[in-house]
Amino acid sequence: AYCANCLSESKAPAYSPERQRIMDSHEHMFTVGLEIEINGAHGQSRLKESPLIAGWCTDLSLDDEGREYQTRILTREDFDAIYGLVRGIHTESREPDKAGGHMHLRRTSRQTPSRWYWALKGLSDQQARNLNMRHTSNNRWCELIHGDYDGKHTAVNGCHENTIELRTFARWDETTAHRLIPALEW
Protein backbone atom coordinates (compact mmCIF):
# COMPACT_ATOMS: atom_id res chain seq x y z
CA ALA A 1 0.00 0.00 0.00
CA TYR A 2 1.17 3.53 -0.79
CA CYS A 3 0.41 6.77 1.02
CA ALA A 4 -1.36 9.49 -0.98
CA ASN A 5 1.92 11.24 -1.87
CA CYS A 6 3.57 8.04 -3.08
CA LEU A 7 0.50 6.86 -4.96
CA SER A 8 0.64 9.89 -7.24
CA GLU A 9 4.30 9.10 -7.88
CA SER A 10 3.69 5.46 -8.81
CA LYS A 11 2.23 3.46 -11.66
CA ALA A 12 1.96 -0.30 -11.27
CA PRO A 13 3.50 -2.05 -14.27
CA ALA A 14 0.99 -2.83 -17.00
CA TYR A 15 2.16 -5.59 -19.34
CA SER A 16 0.85 -6.22 -22.83
CA PRO A 17 -1.54 -9.19 -22.98
CA GLU A 18 -0.40 -9.80 -26.56
CA ARG A 19 3.26 -10.08 -25.50
CA GLN A 20 2.22 -12.36 -22.65
CA ARG A 21 0.35 -14.65 -25.09
CA ILE A 22 3.33 -14.81 -27.46
CA MET A 23 5.67 -15.55 -24.57
CA ASP A 24 3.35 -18.25 -23.19
CA SER A 25 3.21 -19.96 -26.59
CA HIS A 26 7.03 -20.32 -26.67
CA GLU A 27 8.14 -22.39 -23.69
CA HIS A 28 11.82 -21.36 -23.72
CA MET A 29 11.55 -17.86 -25.21
CA PHE A 30 14.08 -15.50 -23.65
CA THR A 31 12.48 -12.38 -22.26
CA VAL A 32 13.80 -9.81 -19.87
CA GLY A 33 12.45 -6.92 -17.86
CA LEU A 34 14.63 -4.16 -16.47
CA GLU A 35 14.32 -2.14 -13.31
CA ILE A 36 16.11 1.13 -13.92
CA GLU A 37 16.80 3.10 -10.74
CA ILE A 38 17.75 6.76 -11.11
CA ASN A 39 18.93 8.69 -8.09
CA GLY A 40 18.21 12.41 -8.02
CA ALA A 41 16.63 14.83 -10.47
CA HIS A 42 16.19 13.58 -14.04
CA GLY A 43 13.78 13.80 -16.97
CA GLN A 44 10.90 11.89 -15.43
CA SER A 45 8.30 12.80 -18.05
CA ARG A 46 10.45 11.40 -20.87
CA LEU A 47 10.71 8.06 -19.12
CA LYS A 48 7.11 7.92 -17.96
CA GLU A 49 5.88 8.61 -21.51
CA SER A 50 8.12 6.01 -23.15
CA PRO A 51 6.30 3.00 -24.61
CA LEU A 52 9.16 0.87 -23.21
CA ILE A 53 8.25 1.75 -19.62
CA ALA A 54 5.46 -0.29 -18.03
CA GLY A 55 5.50 1.32 -14.57
CA TRP A 56 7.41 3.41 -12.05
CA CYS A 57 7.61 4.11 -8.33
CA THR A 58 9.59 5.83 -5.62
CA ASP A 59 12.22 3.80 -3.81
CA LEU A 60 13.39 4.31 -0.24
CA SER A 61 17.01 3.70 -1.26
CA LEU A 62 16.91 6.74 -3.58
CA ASP A 63 16.73 10.50 -3.02
CA ASP A 64 13.32 12.21 -3.01
CA GLU A 65 13.52 12.92 -6.73
CA GLY A 66 14.81 9.43 -7.55
CA ARG A 67 12.58 6.83 -9.20
CA GLU A 68 12.59 3.22 -10.23
CA TYR A 69 11.21 2.47 -13.69
CA GLN A 70 10.10 -0.99 -14.81
CA THR A 71 10.22 -1.83 -18.50
CA ARG A 72 7.69 -3.80 -20.45
CA ILE A 73 8.54 -7.41 -21.31
CA LEU A 74 11.52 -7.08 -23.65
CA THR A 75 12.81 -9.41 -26.36
CA ARG A 76 15.94 -9.14 -28.51
CA GLU A 77 14.06 -6.91 -30.96
CA ASP A 78 13.70 -4.26 -28.21
CA PHE A 79 17.38 -3.99 -27.28
CA ASP A 80 18.25 -1.08 -29.59
CA ALA A 81 15.24 0.93 -28.41
CA ILE A 82 15.98 0.33 -24.72
CA TYR A 83 19.61 1.34 -25.35
CA GLY A 84 18.37 4.63 -26.84
CA LEU A 85 16.13 5.23 -23.84
CA VAL A 86 18.92 4.56 -21.33
CA ARG A 87 21.43 6.62 -23.32
CA GLY A 88 19.16 9.65 -22.81
CA ILE A 89 19.01 9.38 -19.00
CA HIS A 90 20.85 12.21 -17.28
CA THR A 91 20.81 12.61 -13.52
CA GLU A 92 21.74 15.63 -11.43
CA SER A 93 22.57 13.47 -8.40
CA ARG A 94 25.72 13.87 -6.33
CA GLU A 95 25.37 10.17 -5.49
CA PRO A 96 24.38 8.47 -8.76
CA ASP A 97 25.87 5.15 -7.61
CA LYS A 98 23.10 4.74 -5.02
CA ALA A 99 21.00 3.54 -7.97
CA GLY A 100 21.19 0.08 -9.46
CA GLY A 101 19.87 -1.75 -12.45
CA HIS A 102 18.10 -5.03 -11.97
CA MET A 103 17.35 -7.54 -14.69
CA HIS A 104 14.41 -9.96 -14.45
CA LEU A 105 14.82 -13.01 -16.66
CA ARG A 106 11.90 -15.25 -17.48
CA ARG A 107 12.00 -18.40 -15.37
CA THR A 108 11.98 -21.56 -17.53
CA SER A 109 13.33 -25.09 -17.12
CA ARG A 110 16.57 -23.78 -18.65
CA GLN A 111 16.68 -20.54 -16.62
CA THR A 112 17.38 -21.36 -12.98
CA PRO A 113 19.02 -19.38 -10.16
CA SER A 114 21.87 -21.88 -9.80
CA ARG A 115 22.71 -21.70 -13.52
CA TRP A 116 22.86 -17.91 -13.27
CA TYR A 117 25.08 -18.19 -10.18
CA TRP A 118 27.59 -20.24 -12.19
CA ALA A 119 27.37 -17.87 -15.16
CA LEU A 120 28.22 -14.91 -12.90
CA LYS A 121 30.90 -16.89 -11.07
CA GLY A 122 32.61 -17.59 -14.39
CA LEU A 123 33.19 -13.90 -15.14
CA SER A 124 36.49 -12.29 -14.31
CA ASP A 125 36.45 -8.99 -12.41
CA GLN A 126 37.26 -7.14 -15.65
CA GLN A 127 34.51 -8.90 -17.59
CA ALA A 128 32.03 -8.01 -14.85
CA ARG A 129 33.11 -4.34 -14.93
CA ASN A 130 32.77 -4.33 -18.74
CA LEU A 131 29.16 -5.50 -18.31
CA ASN A 132 28.40 -2.88 -15.62
CA MET A 133 28.25 -5.53 -12.86
CA ARG A 134 29.25 -4.91 -9.28
CA HIS A 135 29.07 -8.33 -7.59
CA THR A 136 32.86 -8.69 -7.75
CA SER A 137 33.43 -5.55 -5.64
CA ASN A 138 32.03 -7.00 -2.37
CA ASN A 139 28.95 -4.84 -2.76
CA ARG A 140 26.56 -5.73 0.05
CA TRP A 141 23.52 -5.40 -2.22
CA CYS A 142 24.63 -8.08 -4.64
CA GLU A 143 26.81 -10.69 -3.00
CA LEU A 144 27.37 -13.81 -5.07
CA ILE A 145 26.84 -16.72 -2.68
CA HIS A 146 26.30 -20.29 -3.92
CA GLY A 147 22.92 -21.59 -2.79
CA ASP A 148 21.75 -18.21 -1.47
CA TYR A 149 19.22 -17.00 -4.01
CA ASP A 150 16.86 -15.35 -1.57
CA GLY A 151 16.28 -11.62 -1.31
CA LYS A 152 17.64 -8.20 -2.11
CA HIS A 153 21.15 -8.82 -0.75
CA THR A 154 22.16 -11.39 -3.34
CA ALA A 155 23.31 -11.10 -6.95
CA VAL A 156 20.86 -13.83 -8.02
CA ASN A 157 17.43 -13.43 -6.43
CA GLY A 158 15.19 -16.45 -6.95
CA CYS A 159 12.29 -15.20 -4.80
CA HIS A 160 10.06 -14.18 -7.70
CA GLU A 161 7.60 -16.75 -9.00
CA ASN A 162 8.00 -16.07 -12.73
CA THR A 163 11.43 -14.46 -12.99
CA ILE A 164 15.00 -14.68 -11.77
CA GLU A 165 16.31 -11.29 -10.73
CA LEU A 166 19.95 -10.44 -11.40
CA ARG A 167 20.74 -7.66 -8.92
CA THR A 168 24.40 -7.33 -9.85
CA PHE A 169 24.14 -4.40 -12.25
CA ALA A 170 25.14 -0.83 -11.42
CA ARG A 171 23.07 2.11 -12.65
CA TRP A 172 22.06 2.46 -16.27
CA ASP A 173 22.20 6.01 -17.62
CA GLU A 174 24.11 8.11 -20.15
CA THR A 175 27.44 7.16 -18.51
CA THR A 176 26.87 3.39 -18.66
CA ALA A 177 24.51 2.95 -21.63
CA HIS A 178 27.32 1.59 -23.80
CA ARG A 179 27.44 -1.44 -21.48
CA LEU A 180 23.71 -2.22 -21.65
CA ILE A 181 23.52 -4.09 -24.98
CA PRO A 182 26.58 -6.26 -24.15
CA ALA A 183 24.99 -7.08 -20.77
CA LEU A 184 21.65 -7.99 -22.38
CA GLU A 185 23.39 -10.08 -25.03
CA TRP A 186 25.50 -11.81 -22.40
PDB file of N, CA and C in Angstrom, residues 24 71 89 91 99 117 120 123 126 141 143 179:
ATOM      1  N   ASP A  24       3.910 -16.991 -23.693  1.00  0.00           N
ATOM      2  CA  ASP A  24       3.348 -18.245 -23.186  1.00  0.00           C
ATOM      3  C   ASP A  24       3.333 -19.340 -24.250  1.00  0.00           C
ATOM      4  N   THR A  71      10.505  -1.759 -17.065  1.00  0.00           N
ATOM      5  CA  THR A  71      10.220  -1.834 -18.500  1.00  0.00           C
ATOM      6  C   THR A  71       9.112  -2.842 -18.771  1.00  0.00           C
ATOM      7  N   ILE A  89      19.252   9.111 -20.420  1.00  0.00           N
ATOM      8  CA  ILE A  89      19.015   9.384 -19.004  1.00  0.00           C
ATOM      9  C   ILE A  89      20.179  10.191 -18.441  1.00  0.00           C
ATOM     10  N   THR A  91      21.192  12.322 -14.900  1.00  0.00           N
ATOM     11  CA  THR A  91      20.813  12.612 -13.519  1.00  0.00           C
ATOM     12  C   THR A  91      21.662  13.736 -12.954  1.00  0.00           C
ATOM     13  N   ALA A  99      21.966   4.224  -7.100  1.00  0.00           N
ATOM     14  CA  ALA A  99      21.003   3.537  -7.967  1.00  0.00           C
ATOM     15  C   ALA A  99      21.625   2.263  -8.527  1.00  0.00           C
ATOM     16  N   TYR A 117      23.963 -18.310 -11.120  1.00  0.00           N
ATOM     17  CA  TYR A 117      25.082 -18.190 -10.180  1.00  0.00           C
ATOM     18  C   TYR A 117      26.382 -18.586 -10.891  1.00  0.00           C
ATOM     19  N   LEU A 120      27.568 -16.074 -13.514  1.00  0.00           N
ATOM     20  CA  LEU A 120      28.216 -14.906 -12.904  1.00  0.00           C
ATOM     21  C   LEU A 120      29.562 -15.270 -12.307  1.00  0.00           C
ATOM     22  N   LEU A 123      32.662 -15.161 -14.615  1.00  0.00           N
ATOM     23  CA  LEU A 123      33.186 -13.899 -15.140  1.00  0.00           C
ATOM     24  C   LEU A 123      34.385 -13.442 -14.330  1.00  0.00           C
ATOM     25  N   GLN A 126      37.271  -8.069 -14.512  1.00  0.00           N
ATOM     26  CA  GLN A 126      37.265  -7.140 -15.645  1.00  0.00           C
ATOM     27  C   GLN A 126      36.044  -7.369 -16.534  1.00  0.00           C
ATOM     28  N   TRP A 141      24.832  -5.228  -1.610  1.00  0.00           N
ATOM     29  CA  TRP A 141      23.519  -5.397  -2.218  1.00  0.00           C
ATOM     30  C   TRP A 141      23.497  -6.482  -3.274  1.00  0.00           C
ATOM     31  N   GLU A 143      25.810  -9.663  -3.260  1.00  0.00           N
ATOM     32  CA  GLU A 143      26.809 -10.688  -2.999  1.00  0.00           C
ATOM     33  C   GLU A 143      26.490 -11.938  -3.816  1.00  0.00           C
ATOM     34  N   ARG A 179      27.286  -0.098 -22.035  1.00  0.00           N
ATOM     35  CA  ARG A 179      27.437  -1.438 -21.482  1.00  0.00           C
ATOM     36  C   ARG A 179      26.121  -2.220 -21.455  1.00  0.00           C
TER      37      ARG A 179
END
